[in-house]
Coordinates of C-alpha atoms in Angstrom, one line a residue:
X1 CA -13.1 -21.6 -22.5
X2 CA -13.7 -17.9 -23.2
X3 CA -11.3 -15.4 -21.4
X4 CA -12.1 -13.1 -19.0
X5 CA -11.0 -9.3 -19.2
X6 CA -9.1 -7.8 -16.7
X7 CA -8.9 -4.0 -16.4
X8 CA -5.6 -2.6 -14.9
X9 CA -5.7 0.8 -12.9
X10 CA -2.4 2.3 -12.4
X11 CA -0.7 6.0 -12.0
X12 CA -3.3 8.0 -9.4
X13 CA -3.1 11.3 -7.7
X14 CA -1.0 10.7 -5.2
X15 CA 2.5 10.9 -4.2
X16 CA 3.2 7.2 -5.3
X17 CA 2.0 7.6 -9.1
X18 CA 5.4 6.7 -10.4
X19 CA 5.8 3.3 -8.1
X20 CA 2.5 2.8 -9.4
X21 CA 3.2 2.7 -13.4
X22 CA 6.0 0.4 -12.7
X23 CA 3.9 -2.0 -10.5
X24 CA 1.8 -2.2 -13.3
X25 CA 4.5 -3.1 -15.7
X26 CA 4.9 -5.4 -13.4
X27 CA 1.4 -7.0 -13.0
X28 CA 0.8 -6.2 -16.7
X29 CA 3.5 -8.5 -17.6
X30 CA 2.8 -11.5 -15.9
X31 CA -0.8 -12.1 -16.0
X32 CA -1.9 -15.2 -17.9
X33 CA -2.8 -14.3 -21.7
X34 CA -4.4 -17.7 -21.8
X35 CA -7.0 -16.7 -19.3
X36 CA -7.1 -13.0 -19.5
X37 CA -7.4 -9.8 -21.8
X38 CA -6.2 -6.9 -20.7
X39 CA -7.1 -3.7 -20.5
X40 CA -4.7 -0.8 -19.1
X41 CA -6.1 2.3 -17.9
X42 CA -3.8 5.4 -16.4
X43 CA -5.0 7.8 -13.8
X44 CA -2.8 11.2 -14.4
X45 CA -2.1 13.2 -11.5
X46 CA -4.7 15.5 -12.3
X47 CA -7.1 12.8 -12.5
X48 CA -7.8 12.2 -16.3
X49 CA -8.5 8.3 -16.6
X50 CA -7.0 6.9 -20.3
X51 CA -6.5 4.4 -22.3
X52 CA -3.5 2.9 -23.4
X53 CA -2.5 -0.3 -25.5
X54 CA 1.0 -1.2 -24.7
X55 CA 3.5 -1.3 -21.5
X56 CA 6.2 0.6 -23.7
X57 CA 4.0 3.4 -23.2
X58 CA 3.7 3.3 -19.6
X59 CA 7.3 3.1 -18.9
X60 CA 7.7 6.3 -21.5
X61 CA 5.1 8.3 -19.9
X62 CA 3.3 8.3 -22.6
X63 CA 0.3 7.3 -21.9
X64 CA -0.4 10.5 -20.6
X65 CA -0.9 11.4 -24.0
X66 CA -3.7 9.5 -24.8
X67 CA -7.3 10.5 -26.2
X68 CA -9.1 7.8 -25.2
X69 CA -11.3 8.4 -22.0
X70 CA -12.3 5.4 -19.6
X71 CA -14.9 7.0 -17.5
X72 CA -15.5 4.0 -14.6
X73 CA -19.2 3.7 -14.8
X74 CA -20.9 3.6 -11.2
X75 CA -23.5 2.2 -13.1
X76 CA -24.3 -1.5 -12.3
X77 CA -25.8 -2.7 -15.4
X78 CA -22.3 -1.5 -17.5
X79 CA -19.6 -3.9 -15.2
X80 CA -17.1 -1.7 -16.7
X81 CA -15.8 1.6 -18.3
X82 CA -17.7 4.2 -20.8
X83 CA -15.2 5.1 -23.6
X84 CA -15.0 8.6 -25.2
X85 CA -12.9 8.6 -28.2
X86 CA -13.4 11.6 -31.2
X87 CA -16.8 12.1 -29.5
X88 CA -18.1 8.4 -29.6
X89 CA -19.6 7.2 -26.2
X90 CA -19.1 3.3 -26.2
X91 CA -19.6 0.8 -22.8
X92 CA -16.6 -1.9 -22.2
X93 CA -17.8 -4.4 -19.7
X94 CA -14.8 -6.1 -17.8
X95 CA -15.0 -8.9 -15.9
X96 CA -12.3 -7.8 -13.0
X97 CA -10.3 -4.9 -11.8
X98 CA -6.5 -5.2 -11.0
X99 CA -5.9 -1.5 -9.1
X100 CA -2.3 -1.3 -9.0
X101 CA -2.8 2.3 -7.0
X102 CA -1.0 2.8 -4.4
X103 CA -1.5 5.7 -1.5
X104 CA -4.5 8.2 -1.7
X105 CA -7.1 7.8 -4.2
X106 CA -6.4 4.2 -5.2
X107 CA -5.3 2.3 -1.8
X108 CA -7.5 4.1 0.7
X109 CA -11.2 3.1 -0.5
X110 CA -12.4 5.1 -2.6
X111 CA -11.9 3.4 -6.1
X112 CA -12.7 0.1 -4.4
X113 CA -16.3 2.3 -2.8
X114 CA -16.5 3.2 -6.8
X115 CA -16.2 -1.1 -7.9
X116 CA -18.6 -1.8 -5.2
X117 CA -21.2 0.1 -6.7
X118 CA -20.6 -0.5 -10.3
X119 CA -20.6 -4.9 -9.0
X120 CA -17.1 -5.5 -10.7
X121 CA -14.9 -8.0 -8.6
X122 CA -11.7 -6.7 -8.0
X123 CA -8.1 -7.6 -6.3
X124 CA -7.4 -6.6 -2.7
X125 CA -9.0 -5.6 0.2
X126 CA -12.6 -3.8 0.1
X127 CA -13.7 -0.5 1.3
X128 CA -13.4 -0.3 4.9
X129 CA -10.0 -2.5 5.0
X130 CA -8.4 -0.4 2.6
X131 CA -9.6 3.0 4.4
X132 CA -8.7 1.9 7.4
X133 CA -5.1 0.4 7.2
X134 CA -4.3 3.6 4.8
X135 CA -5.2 5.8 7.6
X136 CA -2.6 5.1 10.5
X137 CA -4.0 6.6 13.1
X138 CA -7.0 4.1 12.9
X139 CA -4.6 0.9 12.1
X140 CA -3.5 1.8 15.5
X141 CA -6.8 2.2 17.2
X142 CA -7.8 -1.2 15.8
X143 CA -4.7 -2.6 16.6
X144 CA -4.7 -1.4 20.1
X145 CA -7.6 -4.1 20.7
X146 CA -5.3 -7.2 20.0
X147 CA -3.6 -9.4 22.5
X148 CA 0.1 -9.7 22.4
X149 CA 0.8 -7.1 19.4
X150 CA 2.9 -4.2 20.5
X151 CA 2.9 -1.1 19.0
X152 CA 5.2 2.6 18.8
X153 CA 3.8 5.0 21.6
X154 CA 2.2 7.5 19.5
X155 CA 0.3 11.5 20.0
X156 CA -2.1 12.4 17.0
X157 CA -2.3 15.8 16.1
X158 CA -4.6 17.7 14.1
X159 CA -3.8 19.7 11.4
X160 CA -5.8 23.1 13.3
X161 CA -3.9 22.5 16.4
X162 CA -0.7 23.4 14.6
X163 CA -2.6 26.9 14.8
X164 CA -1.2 26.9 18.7
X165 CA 2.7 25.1 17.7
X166 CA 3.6 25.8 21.1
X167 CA -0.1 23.7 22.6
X168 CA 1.1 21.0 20.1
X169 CA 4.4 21.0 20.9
X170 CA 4.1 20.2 24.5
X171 CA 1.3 18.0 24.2
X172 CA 4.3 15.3 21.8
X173 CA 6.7 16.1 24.6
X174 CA 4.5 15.3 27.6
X175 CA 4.4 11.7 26.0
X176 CA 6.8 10.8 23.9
X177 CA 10.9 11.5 24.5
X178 CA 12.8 12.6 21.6
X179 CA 13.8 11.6 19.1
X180 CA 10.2 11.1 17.7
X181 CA 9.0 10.1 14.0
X182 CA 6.4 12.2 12.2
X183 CA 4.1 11.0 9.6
X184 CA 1.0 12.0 7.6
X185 CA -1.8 9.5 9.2
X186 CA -2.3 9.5 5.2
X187 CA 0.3 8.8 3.3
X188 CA 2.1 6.0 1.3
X189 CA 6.1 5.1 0.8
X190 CA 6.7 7.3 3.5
X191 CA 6.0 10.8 1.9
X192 CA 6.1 13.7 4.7
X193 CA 7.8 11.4 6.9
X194 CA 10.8 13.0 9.2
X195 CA 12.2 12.2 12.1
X196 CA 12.7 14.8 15.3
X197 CA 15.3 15.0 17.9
X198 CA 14.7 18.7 19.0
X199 CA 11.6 20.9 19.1
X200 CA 12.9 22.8 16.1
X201 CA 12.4 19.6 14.1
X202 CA 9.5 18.5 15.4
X203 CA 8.1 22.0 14.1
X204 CA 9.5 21.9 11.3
X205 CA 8.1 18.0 11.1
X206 CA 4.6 18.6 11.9
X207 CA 4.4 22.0 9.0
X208 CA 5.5 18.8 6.4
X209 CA 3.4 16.5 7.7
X210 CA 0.6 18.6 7.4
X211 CA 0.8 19.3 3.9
X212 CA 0.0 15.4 3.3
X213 CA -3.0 15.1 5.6
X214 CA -5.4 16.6 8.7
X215 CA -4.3 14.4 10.8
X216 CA -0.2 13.8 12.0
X217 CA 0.7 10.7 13.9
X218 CA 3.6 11.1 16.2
X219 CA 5.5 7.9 17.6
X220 CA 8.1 7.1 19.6
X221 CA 11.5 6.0 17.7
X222 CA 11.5 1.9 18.0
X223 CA 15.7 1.1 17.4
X224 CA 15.5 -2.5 15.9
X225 CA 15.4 -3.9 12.4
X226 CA 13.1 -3.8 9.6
X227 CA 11.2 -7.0 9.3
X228 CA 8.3 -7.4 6.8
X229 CA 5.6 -10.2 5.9
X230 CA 3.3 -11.0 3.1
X231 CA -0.2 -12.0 3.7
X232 CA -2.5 -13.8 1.1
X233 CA -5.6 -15.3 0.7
X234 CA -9.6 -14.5 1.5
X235 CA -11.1 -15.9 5.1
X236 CA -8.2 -18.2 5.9
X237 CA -5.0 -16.2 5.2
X238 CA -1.7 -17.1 5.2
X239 CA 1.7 -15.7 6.3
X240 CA 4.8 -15.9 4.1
X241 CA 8.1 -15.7 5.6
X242 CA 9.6 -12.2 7.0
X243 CA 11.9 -10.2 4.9
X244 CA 14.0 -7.6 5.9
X245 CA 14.7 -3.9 4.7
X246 CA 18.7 -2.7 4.7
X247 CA 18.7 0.5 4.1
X248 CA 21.9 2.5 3.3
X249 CA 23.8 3.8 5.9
X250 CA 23.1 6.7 4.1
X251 CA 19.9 7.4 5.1
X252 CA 18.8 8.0 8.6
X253 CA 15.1 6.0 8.0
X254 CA 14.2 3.9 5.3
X255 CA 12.1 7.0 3.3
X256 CA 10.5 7.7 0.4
X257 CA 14.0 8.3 -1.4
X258 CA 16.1 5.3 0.2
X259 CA 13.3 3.2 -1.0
X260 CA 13.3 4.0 -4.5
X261 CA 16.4 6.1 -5.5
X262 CA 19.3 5.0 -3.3
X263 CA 21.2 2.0 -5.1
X264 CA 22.7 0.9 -1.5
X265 CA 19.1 -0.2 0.1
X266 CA 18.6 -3.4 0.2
X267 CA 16.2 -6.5 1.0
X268 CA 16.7 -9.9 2.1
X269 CA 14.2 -12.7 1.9
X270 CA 15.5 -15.1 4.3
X271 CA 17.3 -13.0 7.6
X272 CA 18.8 -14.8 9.9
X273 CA 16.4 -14.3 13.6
X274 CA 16.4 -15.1 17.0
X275 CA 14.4 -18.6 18.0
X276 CA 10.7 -18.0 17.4
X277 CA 10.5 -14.5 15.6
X278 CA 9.7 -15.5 12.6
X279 CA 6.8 -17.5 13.7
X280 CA 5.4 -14.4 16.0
X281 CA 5.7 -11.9 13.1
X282 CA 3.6 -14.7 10.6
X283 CA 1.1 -15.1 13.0
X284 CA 0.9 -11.3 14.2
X285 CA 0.8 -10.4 10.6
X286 CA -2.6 -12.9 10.0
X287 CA -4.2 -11.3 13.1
X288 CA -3.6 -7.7 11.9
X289 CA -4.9 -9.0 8.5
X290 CA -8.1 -10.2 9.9
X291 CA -8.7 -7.6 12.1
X292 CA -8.9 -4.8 9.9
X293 CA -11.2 -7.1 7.7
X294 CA -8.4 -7.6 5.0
X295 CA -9.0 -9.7 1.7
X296 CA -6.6 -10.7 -0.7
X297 CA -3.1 -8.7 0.0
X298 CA -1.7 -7.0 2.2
X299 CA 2.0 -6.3 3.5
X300 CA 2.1 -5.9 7.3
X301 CA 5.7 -4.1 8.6
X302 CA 7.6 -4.9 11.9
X303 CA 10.9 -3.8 13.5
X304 CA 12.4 -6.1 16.1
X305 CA 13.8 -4.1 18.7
X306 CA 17.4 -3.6 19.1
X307 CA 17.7 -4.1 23.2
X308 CA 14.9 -6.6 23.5
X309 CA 14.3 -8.7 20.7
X310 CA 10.6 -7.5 21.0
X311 CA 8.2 -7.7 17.9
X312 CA 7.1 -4.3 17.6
X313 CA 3.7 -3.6 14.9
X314 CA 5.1 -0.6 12.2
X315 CA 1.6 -0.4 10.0
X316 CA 0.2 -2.3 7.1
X317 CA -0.1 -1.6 3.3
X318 CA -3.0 -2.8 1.3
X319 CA -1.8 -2.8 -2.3
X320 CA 2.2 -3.1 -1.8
X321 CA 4.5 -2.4 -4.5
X322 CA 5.0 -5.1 -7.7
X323 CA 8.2 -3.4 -8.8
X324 CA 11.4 -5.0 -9.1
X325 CA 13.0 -4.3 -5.6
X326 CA 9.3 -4.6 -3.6
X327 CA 9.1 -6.7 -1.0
X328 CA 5.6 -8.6 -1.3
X329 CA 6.4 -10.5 -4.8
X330 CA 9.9 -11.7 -3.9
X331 CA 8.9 -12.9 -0.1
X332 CA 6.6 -14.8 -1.9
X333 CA 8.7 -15.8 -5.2
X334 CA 10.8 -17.0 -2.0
X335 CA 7.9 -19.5 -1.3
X336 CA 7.6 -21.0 -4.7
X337 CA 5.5 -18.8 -5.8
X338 CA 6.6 -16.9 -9.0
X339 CA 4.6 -13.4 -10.2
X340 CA 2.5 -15.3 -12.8
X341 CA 1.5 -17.7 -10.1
X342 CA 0.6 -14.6 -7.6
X343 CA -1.0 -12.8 -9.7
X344 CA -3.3 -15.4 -11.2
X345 CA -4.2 -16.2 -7.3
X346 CA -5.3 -12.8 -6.8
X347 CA -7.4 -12.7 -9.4
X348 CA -9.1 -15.8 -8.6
X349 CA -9.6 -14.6 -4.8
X350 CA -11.2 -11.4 -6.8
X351 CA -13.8 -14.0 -8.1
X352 CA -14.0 -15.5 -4.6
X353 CA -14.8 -12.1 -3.1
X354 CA -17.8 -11.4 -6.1
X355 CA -19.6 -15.0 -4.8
X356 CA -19.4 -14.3 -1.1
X357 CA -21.1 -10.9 -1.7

């Protein structure tokens, strides 16, 4: 049997390119050689797309080096990249795309919009799953229509009405008490994230969050723990169980930094919960899934609430992190399923996606 080629996308222009090189260690690593070539190609925060031939480089950085272009060709009759190396144009057809990009320009439908046209299968959900789970505001819409899911009270805010602070300012506190969170409706690993007990922080929280995005979600603060669940699969997905996230008692929220630099956070794959949770996150997870039209993977975040034990929806990511302490691959290494064993399911269910097209 011939082998397929499998192109891996990894770095990207936004705020997550870092996460993203070592995801891609990570996929890089264990994908079957006995089915699949591979092909690595790094986005650099400018936007260069380039070659590179081992995973030492990634983890150096020096990739970023390269001289080989990989132009993605929309192009339906290449299935793959044009190459420009010392001024020779060459086309390498790939039979699948891995894009281990997470946050803006990798995770929010617009490379996926760029496979669709050029007919290459690839991992994860499509265009209009991945663009509208990135964008919070719209998970929450969407959400809003399901039964029995509850959800953080929330005020969105445009970026222009920040031009009136004190218009903004009273619409959040005409809804929502303090303390509030505030967050990019576009963002990943919570970048521009902050939390408000005051108006002067909730000024200062809504000039941050608009450097990541137009539009600025505002929610109520939900006390509870932080549950998560890892969905896989095509038209009949499935649940795995529900992790939790302990982060250090450090950190005020589990952010950007007390996800990836502070040694104390911490993950558990088997918490200990009250009769019946774990069953209503697994199956709330699956609806969310479906009903943003997911395919493939996704990781769909919880709290419980402190004072009633309720299940309360946080928001869902479309290409979670495959690095050493993220959450997806070990809730479902919990399950029996290692990372070679994952990863060679998502490629299949890439395949899956290319016939039902």
């Amino acid at each position: 049997m011939s082998k397929k080629t499998v192109a891996v996308l990894f770095g990207g222009q936004s705020s997550e390119h870092d996460v993203s090189c070592v995801s891609a260690t990570t996929i890089i690593s264990n994908i079957d050689r006995d089915y699949y070539d591979v092909i690595m190609v790094g986005i650099t925060k400018d936007g260069r797309w380039l070659k590179t031939d081992n995973i030492e480089d990634i983890t150096s950085g020096k990739w970023r080096d390269g001289k080989v272009s990989m132009i993605l060709s929309p192009d339906n009759s290449h299935k793959g990249f044009i190459t420009i190396e010392d001024g020779r144009v060459e086309v390498v057809s790939v039979d699948v795309v891995f894009p281990a990009l997470h946050g803006l320009y990798g995770e929010d439908g617009t490379v996926q919009g760029i496979l669709e046209l050029a007919g290459i299968p690839y991992v994860g959900c499509g265009v209009v799953a991945s663009a509208v789970s990135m964008d919070k505001l719209f998970t929450k819409i969407i959400v809003d229509s399901l039964e029995n899911i509850r959800q953080a009270k929330y005020v969105a805010i445009r970026r222009c009405e920040l031009n009136d602070m004190d218009s903004a300012v009273a619409k959040v506190e005409g809804a929502l008490p303090y303390p509030v969170f505030i967050k990019p409706s576009n963002a990943g690993s919570s970048k521009g994230v902050s939390k408000a007990s005051d108006r002067e922080q909730l000024v200062a929280g809504l000039k941050e969050a608009a450097l990541h995005d137009e539009k600025i979600l505002v929610e109520e603060t939900i006390v509870g723990r932080e549950l998560e669940c890892a969905v896989l699969g095509g038209e009949s997905p499935k649940a795995s169980g529900v992790g939790e996230i302990l982060a250090a008692e450090s950190a005020d929220f589990y952010d950007f930094d007390a996800k990836y630099n502070n040694a104390e956070s911490k993950t558990d794959v088997n918490p200990e919960l009250p009769e019946g949770i774990e069953e209503e996150i697994r199956r709330a997870a699956t609806d969310i899934f479906k009903a943003v039209d997911g395919f493939g993977l996704s990781r769909v975040d919880f709290f419980l609430e402190k004072d009633t034990n309720e299940v309360v929806f946080n928001e869902i990511n479309t290409l979670p992190g495959f690095t050493a302490i993220s959450m997806y691959p070990m809730l479902w290494g919990a399950k029996g399923i290692d990372k070679p064993e994952l990863i060679s399911r998502l490629l299949e269910l890439a395949h899956i996606r290319e016939i039902n097209l």
